[in-house]
Structure formats: structure tokens, C-alpha cells
Coordinates of C-alpha atoms in Angstrom, one line a residue:
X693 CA 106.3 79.2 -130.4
X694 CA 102.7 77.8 -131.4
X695 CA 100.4 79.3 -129.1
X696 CA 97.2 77.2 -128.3
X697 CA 94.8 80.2 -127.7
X698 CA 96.3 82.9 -130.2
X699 CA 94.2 85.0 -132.2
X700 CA 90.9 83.2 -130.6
X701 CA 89.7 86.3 -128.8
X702 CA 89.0 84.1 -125.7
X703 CA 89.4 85.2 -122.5
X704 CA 89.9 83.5 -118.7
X705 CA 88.0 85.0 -115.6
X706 CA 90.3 84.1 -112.7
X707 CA 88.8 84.3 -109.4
X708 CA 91.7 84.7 -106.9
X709 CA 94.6 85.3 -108.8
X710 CA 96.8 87.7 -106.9
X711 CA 99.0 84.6 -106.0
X712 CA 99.4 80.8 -105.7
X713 CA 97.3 78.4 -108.2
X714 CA 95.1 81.1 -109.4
X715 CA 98.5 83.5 -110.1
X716 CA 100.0 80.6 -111.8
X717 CA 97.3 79.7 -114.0
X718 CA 96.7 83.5 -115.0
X719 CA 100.8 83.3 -116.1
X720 CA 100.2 79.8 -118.0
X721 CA 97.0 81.1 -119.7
X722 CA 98.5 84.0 -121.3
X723 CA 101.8 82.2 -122.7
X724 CA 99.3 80.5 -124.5
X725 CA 97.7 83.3 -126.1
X726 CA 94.6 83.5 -123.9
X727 CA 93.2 87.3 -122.7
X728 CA 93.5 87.6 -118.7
X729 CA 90.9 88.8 -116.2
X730 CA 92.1 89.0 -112.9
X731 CA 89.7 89.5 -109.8
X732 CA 91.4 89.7 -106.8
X733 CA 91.3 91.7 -102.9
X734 CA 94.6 92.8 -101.7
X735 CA 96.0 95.5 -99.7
X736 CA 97.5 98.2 -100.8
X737 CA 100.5 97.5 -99.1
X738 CA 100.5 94.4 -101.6
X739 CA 100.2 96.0 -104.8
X740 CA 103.3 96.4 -105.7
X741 CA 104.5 92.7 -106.1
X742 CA 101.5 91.9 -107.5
X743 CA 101.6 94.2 -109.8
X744 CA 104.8 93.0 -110.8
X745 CA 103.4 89.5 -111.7
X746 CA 100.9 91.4 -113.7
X747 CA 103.3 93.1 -115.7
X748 CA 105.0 89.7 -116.2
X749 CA 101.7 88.3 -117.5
X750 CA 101.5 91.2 -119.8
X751 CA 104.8 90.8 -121.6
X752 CA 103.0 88.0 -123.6
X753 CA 100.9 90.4 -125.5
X754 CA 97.2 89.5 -124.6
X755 CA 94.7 91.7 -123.3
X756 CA 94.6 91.9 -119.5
X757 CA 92.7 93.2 -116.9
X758 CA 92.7 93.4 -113.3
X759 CA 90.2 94.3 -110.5
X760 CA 90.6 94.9 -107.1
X761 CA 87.3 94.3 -104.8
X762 CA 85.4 91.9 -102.8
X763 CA 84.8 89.2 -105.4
X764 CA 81.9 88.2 -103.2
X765 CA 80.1 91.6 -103.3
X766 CA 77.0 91.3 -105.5
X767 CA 76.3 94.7 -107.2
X768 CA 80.0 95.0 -107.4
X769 CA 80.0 91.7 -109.3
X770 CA 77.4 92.9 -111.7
X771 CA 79.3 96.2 -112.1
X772 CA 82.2 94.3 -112.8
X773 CA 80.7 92.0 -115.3
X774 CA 79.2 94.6 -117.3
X775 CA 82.7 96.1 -117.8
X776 CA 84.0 92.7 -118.5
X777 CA 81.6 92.1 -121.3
X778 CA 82.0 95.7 -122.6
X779 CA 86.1 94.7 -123.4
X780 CA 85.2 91.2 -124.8
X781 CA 83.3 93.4 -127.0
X782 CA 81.3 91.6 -130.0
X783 CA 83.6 88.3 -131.2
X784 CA 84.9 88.2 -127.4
X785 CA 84.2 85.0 -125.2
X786 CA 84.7 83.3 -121.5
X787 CA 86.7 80.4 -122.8
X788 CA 87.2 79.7 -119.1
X789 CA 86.2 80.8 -115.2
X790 CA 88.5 79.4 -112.8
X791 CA 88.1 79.6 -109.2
X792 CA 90.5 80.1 -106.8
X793 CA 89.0 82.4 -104.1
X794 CA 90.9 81.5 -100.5
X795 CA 88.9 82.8 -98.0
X796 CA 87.7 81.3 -95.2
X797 CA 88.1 80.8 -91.3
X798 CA 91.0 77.9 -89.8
X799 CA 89.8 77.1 -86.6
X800 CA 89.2 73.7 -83.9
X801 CA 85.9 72.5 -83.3
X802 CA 87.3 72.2 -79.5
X803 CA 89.7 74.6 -77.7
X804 CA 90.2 75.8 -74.6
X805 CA 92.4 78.3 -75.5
X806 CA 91.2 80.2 -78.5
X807 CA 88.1 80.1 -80.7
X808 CA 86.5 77.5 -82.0
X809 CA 84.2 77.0 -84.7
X810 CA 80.5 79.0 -85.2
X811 CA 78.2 78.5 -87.7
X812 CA 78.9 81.9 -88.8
X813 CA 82.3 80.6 -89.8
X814 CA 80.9 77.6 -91.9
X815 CA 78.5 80.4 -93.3
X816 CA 81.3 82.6 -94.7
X817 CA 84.0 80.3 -95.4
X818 CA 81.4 77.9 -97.8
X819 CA 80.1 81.1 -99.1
X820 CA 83.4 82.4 -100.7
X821 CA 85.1 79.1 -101.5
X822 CA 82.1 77.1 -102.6
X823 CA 79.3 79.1 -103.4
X824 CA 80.5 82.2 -105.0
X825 CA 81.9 80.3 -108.0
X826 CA 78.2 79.5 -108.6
X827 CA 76.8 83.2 -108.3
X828 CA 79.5 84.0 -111.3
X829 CA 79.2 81.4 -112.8
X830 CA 75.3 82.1 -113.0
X831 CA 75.4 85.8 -114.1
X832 CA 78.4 84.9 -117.0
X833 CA 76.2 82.7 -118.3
X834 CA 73.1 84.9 -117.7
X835 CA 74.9 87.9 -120.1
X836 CA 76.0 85.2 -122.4
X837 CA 79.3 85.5 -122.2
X838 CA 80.5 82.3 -122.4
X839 CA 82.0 80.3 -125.1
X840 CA 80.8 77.9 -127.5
X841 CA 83.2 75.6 -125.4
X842 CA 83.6 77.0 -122.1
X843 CA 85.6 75.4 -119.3
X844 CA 84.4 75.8 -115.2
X845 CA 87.5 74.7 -113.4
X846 CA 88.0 75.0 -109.7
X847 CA 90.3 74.0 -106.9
X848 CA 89.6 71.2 -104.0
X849 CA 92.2 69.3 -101.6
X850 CA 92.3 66.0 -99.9
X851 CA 90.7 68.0 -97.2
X852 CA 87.7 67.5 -99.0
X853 CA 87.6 63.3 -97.9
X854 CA 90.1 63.6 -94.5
X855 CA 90.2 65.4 -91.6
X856 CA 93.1 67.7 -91.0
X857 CA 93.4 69.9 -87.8
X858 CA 91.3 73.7 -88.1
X859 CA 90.1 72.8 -91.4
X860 CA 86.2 72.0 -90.5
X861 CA 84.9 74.7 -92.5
X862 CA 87.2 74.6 -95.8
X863 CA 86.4 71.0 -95.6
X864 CA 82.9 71.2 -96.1
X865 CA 83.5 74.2 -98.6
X866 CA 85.2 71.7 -100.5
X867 CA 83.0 69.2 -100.6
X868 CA 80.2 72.1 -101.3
X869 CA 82.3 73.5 -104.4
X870 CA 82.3 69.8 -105.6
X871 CA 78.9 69.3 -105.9
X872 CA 78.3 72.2 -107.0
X873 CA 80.9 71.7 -109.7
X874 CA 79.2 67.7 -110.6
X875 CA 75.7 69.9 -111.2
X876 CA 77.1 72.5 -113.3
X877 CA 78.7 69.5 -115.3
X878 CA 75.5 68.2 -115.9
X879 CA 72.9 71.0 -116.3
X880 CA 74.8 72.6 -118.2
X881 CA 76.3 70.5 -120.9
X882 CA 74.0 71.1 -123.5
X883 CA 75.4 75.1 -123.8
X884 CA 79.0 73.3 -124.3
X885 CA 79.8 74.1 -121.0
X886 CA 82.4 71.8 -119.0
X887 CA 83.1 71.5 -115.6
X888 CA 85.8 70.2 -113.2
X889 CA 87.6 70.3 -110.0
X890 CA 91.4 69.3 -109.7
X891 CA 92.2 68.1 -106.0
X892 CA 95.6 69.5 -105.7
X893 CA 98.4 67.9 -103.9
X894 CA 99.9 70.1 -100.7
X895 CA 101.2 73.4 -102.0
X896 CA 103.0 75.6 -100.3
X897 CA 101.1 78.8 -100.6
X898 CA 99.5 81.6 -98.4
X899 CA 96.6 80.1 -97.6
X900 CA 98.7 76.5 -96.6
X901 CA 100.8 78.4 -94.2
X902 CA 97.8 79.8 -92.7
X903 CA 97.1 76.2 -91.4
X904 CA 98.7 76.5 -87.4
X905 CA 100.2 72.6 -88.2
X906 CA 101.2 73.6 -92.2
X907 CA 104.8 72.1 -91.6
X908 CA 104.0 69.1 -90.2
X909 CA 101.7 68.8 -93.2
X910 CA 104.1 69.2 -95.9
X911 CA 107.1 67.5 -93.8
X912 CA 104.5 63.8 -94.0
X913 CA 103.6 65.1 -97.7
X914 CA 107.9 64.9 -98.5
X915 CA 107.6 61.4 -97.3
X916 CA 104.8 59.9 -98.6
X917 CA 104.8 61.8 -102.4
X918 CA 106.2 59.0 -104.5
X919 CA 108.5 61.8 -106.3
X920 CA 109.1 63.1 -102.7
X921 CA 108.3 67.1 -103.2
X922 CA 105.8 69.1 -102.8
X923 CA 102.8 70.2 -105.8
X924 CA 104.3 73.1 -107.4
X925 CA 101.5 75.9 -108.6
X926 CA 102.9 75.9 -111.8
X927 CA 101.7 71.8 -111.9
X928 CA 98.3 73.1 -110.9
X929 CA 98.3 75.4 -113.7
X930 CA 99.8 73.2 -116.5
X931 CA 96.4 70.7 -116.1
X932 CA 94.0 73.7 -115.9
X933 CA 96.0 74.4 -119.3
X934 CA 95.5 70.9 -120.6
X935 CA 91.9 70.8 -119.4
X936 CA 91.4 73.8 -121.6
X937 CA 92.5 72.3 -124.7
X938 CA 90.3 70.9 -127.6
X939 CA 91.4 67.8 -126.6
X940 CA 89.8 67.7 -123.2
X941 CA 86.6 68.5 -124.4
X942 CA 85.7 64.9 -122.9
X943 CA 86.6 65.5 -119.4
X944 CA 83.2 66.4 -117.4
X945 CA 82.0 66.3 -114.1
X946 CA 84.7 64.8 -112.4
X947 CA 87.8 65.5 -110.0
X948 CA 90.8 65.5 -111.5
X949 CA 94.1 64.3 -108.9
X950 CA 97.4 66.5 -109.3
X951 CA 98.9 65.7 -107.1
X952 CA 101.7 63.1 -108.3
X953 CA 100.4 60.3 -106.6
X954 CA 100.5 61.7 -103.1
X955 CA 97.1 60.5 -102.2
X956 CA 98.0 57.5 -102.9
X957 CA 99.1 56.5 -99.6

């Protein structure tokens, strides 16, 4: 099989991808000849499943690497970064930096049984899904790591236009990664860098069932998703694939619906 990324010594930083989209694209990105960096936080406890994906990822024979920490740890960024570039090694390049981090805090904005919402929750939760792809982001492109023609792709929901029940916080991450996403496209450009968001439709991962109404969710998305399922992380992964390609080298700046015409309605 033709492999699009074969031979090219370019490489995919994946932020968050120990499972769902992020796991998915790591799988998709290697079938197609591109070297793997996985940064993820687990438990130990967790290690061996993942692990198992890993080796799966590893069967296609491109370099891989994995690391377990707090992706949203500063010097241990750094650290991590420096070892990065020290594998890439001379001819080695960040084709692509995909983010994917899922961590953030689901709770009302009124209750009068549990919790609601502090502004220390907006804090963290827009920290690690919005603003951490830009620290990254930053010191990649500070060590010059990046590719002639380097893709920034990251994941945002419908959450980031509707309301949905405990999702306050990822909402405005959302909408934070966005525009932070529309400025990279734009400042950026002139180093042949390229960025995008894809809204994905409802997918059934971790962080989805995390969501206290998460089946009611996914029971309206079966009826109003004109193919009547749910978006599959392997969809996800297939356009962060396609955005990837030469052939996107167009797409900039903008937010990119998989979700097979769910949103429609």
C-alpha cells in the first residue's frame, strides 16, 4: 500500500492520545507512514491497554514515542521537547501538532445539591483545553521544529455555539481554543504553518460519558444525524489525515464540521 507520509521523516506531536480522537488519529497517522509522539497522563492502572494500542501503532514500522506526564506542566514541557527534537534529529520535522487534551471541570452554574461552577474551574479547564495548545505550540516553533508545511489541528464541539447541561467551562474553552486556532492561522502563515479546528459530531468517548446527561445526548444525536449514528473517532481521524495532505495546503483558519451533517438540525 502507497503510504502518504513514508520515508518523509515527519513526525505528529499528539496531545492527548491515550484514547478517543487523539488515539485514533495517532493509529491513522502511522498507517500512513508518519513518526508518532504520544503525550499523554494516565494511571498506572491504565497502562496496560494503552500500551496495547501503542504496540498496535507500532506494527506499522514508524518511529514512536510516548510520554507519560502532565502535558500542562511547563519545565516538563521544555524537558520533553528537548528530547523530542534530539530523536527528530537533523532532517526530522513536526509535520503536525494535534490537540486533543480532555481536561476540564463538568459542572451547573446553579445547584442545590452539588457544586457549581468557580472561576477556578473556568481557569483550569480553559487552561488545558484552550490554552495549552498555544504554550506548545509556541516553544515548537520557538526550537524550530516545525515543518516547511506544518499542520495545527485541534478539536472543538457544537458546545462551542449551544448550551448543553455542566458544560459552562468546556464551552468557553472551546470557543478560547478557536480563536486561538483563527490567530495562529493568520500570524503564522508566512512560516507555512496551517491551522484548524474540526467541530466533531457527538462521540462516544471518555470524556462524553463524563457529561451526567451523556445518553440523552447521543439518544437526540441518533435521531437527528441524517445517517442516524453516532461520529466514530476513526471519522475524526480520517479528516485530520486529509487535512494533512498536500492537497489541503489551502484549508486555513477555519472550522471544519465532521460531523455528518448532524448540526444540521
Amino acid at each position: 500500500m502507497n503510504k502518504d507520509f513514508q520515508g518523509k521523516n515527519e513526525w505528529a506531536i499528539i496531545l492527548g492520545g491515550s484514547s478517543g480522537l487523539g488515539l485514533a488519529t495517532a493509529k491513522k497517522l502511522a498507517e500512513q507512514g508518519m513518526n508518532i509522539c504520544v503525550i499523554h497522563r494516565n494511571l498506572r492502572s491504565q497502562m496496560p491497554e494503552i500500551e496495547a494500542h501503542f504496540n498496535e501503532i507500532q506494527t506499522h514500522k514508524t518511529a514512536f514515542l510516548s510520554f507519560n506526564f502532565d502535558a500542562l506542566h511547563p519545565e516538563k514541557r521544555s524537558q520533553i521537547i528537548i528530547e523530542i527534537n534530539q530523536k527528530l534529529g537533523e532532517k526530522g520535522k513536526i509535520k503536525t501538532l494535534v490537540h486533543s487534551i480532555a481536561k476540564g471541570n463538568l459542572k451547573p452554574m446553579i445547584a442545590a445539591d452539588k457544586p457549581i461552577l468557580q472561576n477556578e474551574d473556568f481557569q483550569l479547564t480553559i487552561n488545558a483545553m484552550a490554552i495549552s495548545l498555544y504554550d506548545w505550540f509556541q516553544e515548537v516553533f520557538q526550537q524550530k521544529m516545525f515543518a516547511e508545511d506544518a499542520r495545527i489541528i485541534s478539536f472543538t464541539s457544537e458546545g462551542n455555539s449551544k448550551p448543553w447541561q455542566d458544560y459552562g467551562a468546556v464551552s468557553a474553552a472551546k470557543v478560547t481554543l478557536e480563536a486561538i486556532t483563527r490567530n495562529i492561522a493568520l500570524d503564522f502563515a508566512k512560516f507555512g504553518i496551517r491551522a484548524n479546528c474540526i467541530q466533531a459530531g457527538v462521540t462516544d468517548t471518555q470524556s462524553l460519558q463524563m457529561i451526567s446527561n451523556s445518553d440523552d445526548i447521543k439518544n437526540h444525536t441518533l435521531r437527528r444525524n441524517p445517517f442516524q449514528r453516532l461520529t466514530t473517532p476513526e471519522d475524526i481521524a480520517n479528516v485530520v489525515y486529509l487535512l494533512c495532505k498536500n492537497e489541503a495546503s489551502w484549508i486555513n483558519g477555519t472550522i471544519i464540521k465532521v460531523d455528518g451533517g448532524e448540526s444540521l438540525q
